[in-house]
Short mmCIF file of C-alpha atoms in Angstrom, two decimals:
data_model
loop_
_atom_site.label_atom_id
_atom_site.label_comp_id
_atom_site.label_asym_id
_atom_site.label_seq_id
_atom_site.Cartn_x
_atom_site.Cartn_y
_atom_site.Cartn_z
CA MET A 1 41.09 24.01 75.59
CA SER A 2 38.70 24.80 78.42
CA SER A 3 38.03 28.38 79.43
CA PRO A 4 40.40 29.88 82.04
CA TYR A 5 37.32 30.82 84.04
CA ILE A 6 36.44 27.10 84.27
CA GLN A 7 40.02 26.22 85.16
CA VAL A 8 39.73 28.39 88.27
CA PHE A 9 37.51 25.64 89.72
CA ARG A 10 40.50 23.26 89.66
CA SER A 11 42.37 25.29 92.28
CA GLN A 12 40.82 25.05 95.73
CA LEU A 13 42.89 28.02 96.90
CA LYS A 14 41.64 30.26 94.08
CA VAL A 15 38.08 29.13 94.75
CA ASP A 16 38.51 29.92 98.46
CA ILE A 17 39.97 33.35 97.70
CA LEU A 18 37.07 34.30 95.44
CA THR A 19 34.39 33.10 97.85
CA SER A 20 36.16 34.87 100.73
CA LEU A 21 36.28 38.16 98.82
CA LEU A 22 32.62 37.71 97.89
CA HIS A 23 31.87 38.82 101.45
CA GLY A 24 34.07 41.91 101.31
CA GLU A 25 37.55 43.16 100.44
CA LYS A 26 40.41 41.93 102.64
CA LYS A 27 44.05 42.44 103.41
CA LEU A 28 46.61 39.72 102.70
CA SER A 29 47.00 39.07 106.44
CA ALA A 30 43.25 38.40 106.79
CA LEU A 31 43.27 36.02 103.83
CA ARG A 32 46.31 34.23 105.22
CA GLU A 33 44.64 33.73 108.58
CA GLU A 34 41.29 32.67 107.11
CA LEU A 35 42.63 30.29 104.45
CA GLY A 36 45.57 28.86 106.38
CA SER A 37 48.04 29.35 103.51
CA SER A 38 51.32 31.25 103.36
CA GLY A 39 51.38 34.81 102.06
CA SER A 40 53.54 33.88 99.08
CA THR A 41 51.17 31.07 98.03
CA ILE A 42 48.15 33.38 98.25
CA ILE A 43 49.93 36.14 96.31
CA HIS A 44 50.81 33.66 93.55
CA ALA A 45 47.15 32.59 93.28
CA ILE A 46 45.92 36.20 93.37
CA THR A 47 48.37 37.14 90.59
CA ASP A 48 46.67 34.52 88.38
CA LEU A 49 43.24 35.85 89.36
CA GLU A 50 44.33 39.42 88.56
CA THR A 51 45.51 38.28 85.13
CA LEU A 52 41.97 37.01 84.51
CA LYS A 53 40.59 40.36 85.81
CA LEU A 54 38.76 38.55 88.59
CA THR A 55 40.45 40.40 91.46
CA GLU A 56 42.20 43.72 91.88
CA GLN A 57 44.17 45.53 94.56
CA ALA A 58 42.99 48.76 96.13
CA GLU A 59 45.74 50.16 98.35
CA LYS A 60 46.48 47.23 100.68
CA ASN A 61 43.17 45.42 100.17
CA TYR A 62 42.20 42.78 97.63
CA ARG A 63 38.70 42.81 96.17
CA LEU A 64 36.62 41.29 93.39
CA THR A 65 36.11 42.96 90.05
CA SER A 66 32.69 42.79 88.43
CA LEU A 67 33.83 39.67 86.57
CA GLY A 68 35.14 38.24 89.81
CA PHE A 69 31.84 38.86 91.57
CA ILE A 70 30.00 36.86 88.89
CA GLU A 71 32.56 34.05 89.04
CA ALA A 72 32.40 33.94 92.85
CA GLN A 73 28.61 33.76 92.77
CA LEU A 74 28.79 30.82 90.35
CA ILE A 75 31.32 29.07 92.56
CA GLU A 76 29.22 29.53 95.68
CA GLU A 77 26.09 28.27 93.92
CA ALA A 78 27.94 25.24 92.54
CA SER A 79 29.32 24.50 95.99
CA SER A 80 25.83 24.69 97.51
CA THR A 81 24.42 22.40 94.82
CA VAL A 82 27.11 19.78 95.36
CA GLU A 83 26.49 19.94 99.11
CA VAL A 84 22.75 19.34 98.59
CA LEU A 85 23.42 16.37 96.30
CA GLU A 86 25.93 14.78 98.65
CA LYS A 87 23.92 15.42 101.82
CA HIS A 88 20.70 13.88 100.49
CA ARG A 89 22.01 11.64 97.70
CA ASP A 90 19.65 8.74 98.40
CA PHE A 91 16.63 11.04 98.66
CA TRP A 92 17.17 12.52 95.20
CA LEU A 93 18.12 9.18 93.69
CA ARG A 94 14.97 7.36 94.75
CA HIS A 95 12.34 9.98 93.88
CA ASP A 96 10.67 11.40 90.80
CA ILE A 97 11.76 15.04 90.66
CA THR A 98 10.34 15.85 87.22
CA ALA A 99 7.79 18.18 88.84
CA ILE A 100 10.57 20.69 89.55
CA PRO A 101 11.24 22.98 86.55
CA SER A 102 14.79 23.13 85.25
CA HIS A 103 15.49 26.71 86.36
CA LEU A 104 14.69 25.75 89.96
CA LEU A 105 16.73 22.56 89.75
CA ARG A 106 19.69 24.76 88.82
CA GLY A 107 19.08 26.72 92.01
CA ILE A 108 18.66 23.70 94.26
CA GLY A 109 21.67 24.84 96.28
CA ALA A 110 19.12 26.98 98.16
CA LEU A 111 18.23 23.78 100.04
CA ARG A 112 21.72 23.29 101.49
CA ASP A 113 20.49 23.82 105.07
CA SER A 114 17.57 21.42 104.70
CA THR A 115 17.03 18.37 106.91
CA LEU A 116 15.67 14.99 105.86
CA ILE A 117 12.85 13.83 108.14
CA GLN A 118 12.34 10.05 108.01
CA ASN A 119 10.06 7.56 109.67
CA ASP A 120 11.87 4.80 111.52
CA SER A 121 11.07 1.80 113.71
CA THR A 122 10.70 3.95 116.82
CA GLU A 123 8.72 6.77 115.18
CA LEU A 124 6.50 5.39 112.45
CA ASP A 125 4.64 8.67 111.98
CA LYS A 126 7.55 11.10 112.44
CA VAL A 127 7.08 12.71 109.01
CA HIS A 128 3.34 13.19 109.55
CA LEU A 129 3.71 14.66 113.05
CA THR A 130 6.53 16.98 111.94
CA PHE A 131 4.34 18.26 109.12
CA LYS A 132 1.37 18.89 111.44
CA GLN A 133 3.62 20.81 113.83
CA LEU A 134 4.89 22.88 110.91
CA LEU A 135 1.33 23.77 109.92
CA LEU A 136 0.08 24.61 113.39
CA SER A 137 2.96 27.00 114.03
CA SER A 138 2.19 29.03 110.90
CA ARG A 139 -0.07 31.93 109.99
CA ARG A 140 0.51 31.96 106.22
CA VAL A 141 0.51 28.72 104.26
CA ARG A 142 0.99 27.98 100.57
CA GLY A 143 0.72 24.35 99.60
CA VAL A 144 0.62 21.92 96.69
CA SER A 145 -0.81 18.49 97.42
CA PRO A 146 -1.60 15.35 95.42
CA ILE A 147 -2.16 13.39 98.67
CA PHE A 148 -4.88 13.33 101.31
CA HIS A 149 -4.91 12.65 105.04
CA PRO A 150 -7.99 13.31 107.23
CA ASP A 151 -5.78 14.89 109.92
CA PHE A 152 -5.02 17.75 107.53
CA ILE A 153 -8.65 18.90 107.64
CA GLY A 154 -8.56 19.46 111.39
CA ALA A 155 -5.14 21.13 111.24
CA PHE A 156 -6.19 23.59 108.54
CA GLN A 157 -9.51 24.25 110.26
CA LEU A 158 -7.71 25.13 113.49
CA MET A 159 -5.31 27.44 111.64
CA LEU A 160 -8.09 29.21 109.74
CA ASN A 161 -10.16 29.65 112.91
CA GLU A 162 -7.18 31.40 114.47
CA GLY A 163 -6.85 33.83 111.57
CA ALA A 164 -4.35 32.14 109.27
CA THR A 165 -4.52 32.53 105.48
CA VAL A 166 -4.11 29.50 103.22
CA ASP A 167 -3.56 29.03 99.48
CA LEU A 168 -3.79 25.43 98.25
CA VAL A 169 -3.17 23.85 94.85
CA LEU A 170 -4.89 20.45 94.99
CA SER A 171 -5.54 17.56 92.69
CA ARG A 172 -9.23 16.97 91.98
CA GLY A 173 -9.07 13.69 93.89
CA VAL A 174 -7.80 15.41 97.03
CA LEU A 175 -10.47 18.10 96.76
CA GLU A 176 -13.26 15.53 96.40
CA LYS A 177 -12.07 13.57 99.46
CA THR A 178 -11.76 16.78 101.45
CA LEU A 179 -15.31 17.89 100.61
CA THR A 180 -16.76 14.54 101.70
CA LEU A 181 -15.33 14.96 105.23
CA ALA A 182 -15.09 18.70 105.81
CA ASP A 183 -17.83 21.19 106.65
CA THR A 184 -18.48 22.65 103.19
CA GLN A 185 -20.33 25.67 104.56
CA GLN A 186 -17.33 26.50 106.72
CA ILE A 187 -15.05 26.15 103.70
CA ARG A 188 -17.33 28.53 101.81
CA ASP A 189 -17.12 31.03 104.66
CA TYR A 190 -13.30 30.93 104.65
CA VAL A 191 -13.28 31.43 100.87
CA GLU A 192 -15.71 34.37 101.06
CA LYS A 193 -13.53 36.01 103.71
CA ASP A 194 -10.53 35.49 101.38
CA ARG A 195 -8.66 33.54 104.05
CA LEU A 196 -8.75 30.34 101.98
CA ARG A 197 -8.08 30.09 98.27
CA ILE A 198 -8.22 26.73 96.50
CA PHE A 199 -6.81 25.99 93.07
CA LEU A 200 -7.07 22.80 91.04
CA SER A 201 -4.21 21.12 89.21
CA ASP A 202 -4.48 17.98 87.08
CA ASP A 203 -1.66 15.96 88.59
CA PRO A 204 0.91 17.74 90.76
CA ARG A 205 3.69 15.18 91.32
CA ILE A 206 4.96 16.83 94.46
CA ALA A 207 3.78 17.69 97.97
CA LEU A 208 4.99 21.18 98.84
CA THR A 209 4.29 23.42 101.82
CA VAL A 210 5.76 26.88 102.32
CA THR A 211 4.97 29.07 105.32
CA GLU A 212 6.39 32.31 106.67
CA ASN A 213 9.00 30.35 108.59
CA SER A 214 9.32 26.88 107.07
CA PHE A 215 9.55 24.76 103.95
CA SER A 216 8.58 21.11 103.42
CA MET A 217 8.67 18.93 100.32
CA GLY A 218 7.91 15.31 99.48
CA PHE A 219 7.88 13.28 96.26
CA PHE A 220 6.54 10.22 94.56
CA GLY A 221 9.02 7.37 94.52
CA SER A 222 10.53 5.95 91.37
CA ASN A 223 7.95 3.13 91.68
CA GLY A 224 5.13 5.63 91.05
CA GLU A 225 3.78 5.62 94.62
CA TYR A 226 3.93 8.61 96.94
CA ASP A 227 6.62 8.25 99.62
CA TYR A 228 4.97 9.08 102.95
CA SER A 229 8.11 8.12 104.87
CA ARG A 230 10.44 11.00 103.91
CA ASP A 231 10.17 14.80 103.71
CA LEU A 232 12.80 17.44 103.15
CA VAL A 233 12.30 20.40 105.51
CA SER A 234 14.07 23.67 106.21
CA SER A 235 13.62 26.94 108.06
CA SER A 236 16.25 28.87 106.10
CA ARG A 237 15.20 32.00 104.23
CA ARG A 238 16.78 30.77 100.97
CA ALA A 239 14.85 27.48 101.08
CA ILE A 240 11.59 29.31 101.83
CA GLU A 241 12.12 31.70 98.90
CA TRP A 242 12.97 28.75 96.63
CA GLY A 243 9.79 27.00 97.78
CA GLU A 244 7.69 30.10 97.16
CA GLU A 245 8.96 30.27 93.60
CA LEU A 246 8.12 26.59 93.11
CA PHE A 247 4.61 27.23 94.47
CA ARG A 248 4.13 30.08 91.99
CA HIS A 249 5.19 27.71 89.20
CA PHE A 250 2.24 25.42 90.03
CA LEU A 251 -0.13 28.29 90.74
CA LYS A 252 0.22 29.88 87.30
CA ASP A 253 -1.29 26.83 85.55
CA ALA A 254 -3.89 25.99 88.21
CA GLU A 255 -7.62 26.76 88.00
CA LYS A 256 -9.11 28.75 90.86
CA LEU A 257 -12.05 27.03 92.53
CA GLU A 258 -15.17 29.18 92.67
CA LEU A 259 -17.70 28.16 95.29
#
C-alpha cells in the first residue's frame, strides 16, 4: 500500500489546501473563497489532513504543521516541475540534457517562468539577437560555452570597456578561435584587472549564461549538433539562482587560464 503522504497527491482539493496554507494560515472563509469549494467539503479534506498531522487549527485559523510544510513544499516543487515539462515538452525531448547534474534536474521547476526563444521564417537570427541584447544589458556575466560566434567578441569587449565583470568557462576550441580574432593584449589587461576570468573545460555540452538579471541556456540536439535555433531564457530570480548553481557545477572542475 502506498504511503498516505503520497495519496494526498490524488486529491486536488487537499493539494490546493496545503499549497494555500504554505503562504500563511487562513480562516475557513478565506479557503472557501480562494478554492471555490463549500465549507463542508473543505472541512472534510482538512480533517483527513489533520489525521496525517499535516495541518492543525489555531483558534479559528488553519495552518501547516512542520510535516505539512515539508509536504506542501514537495507538492509545489512537483507542480513546478510538471509545468516546466509540459510547457517546453518538445525542447526537452529533442536535446541532450546529460550536462545537467541530477540534483539540478530535480529542481528544474525553478525554470517554470522561462520562455522559449526560437528562430522562425521571419526572424532567422532571433535567438542570436536576443542573446546579444541580454549580454549588453548586463554588468555581471557568468557563462559556459562550447560554441563560438565572432559577434560575441565585440559584445564582451563593449561590456568590459564599460566596467562589467565576466567569468567564462570555455572549451579549448572556443578559446583558440577567440584568441585568433580578439586583441590578446586587451584580454590580458582585462585579466590583470580581474574583470575577466577564463576557465577551460574539456567538453561542456551546454551553453549557459547567467547575469544579474537574466538566464539563458541552449543545448546540443539529440543528433549531436548544437542547436542554434532555440534558447530557454528567463528573468525570474529562481531561474537565475538555478543557473548560478549550474555554473558553479562546471566551474569546480574547470582549469583557470593563466596568461
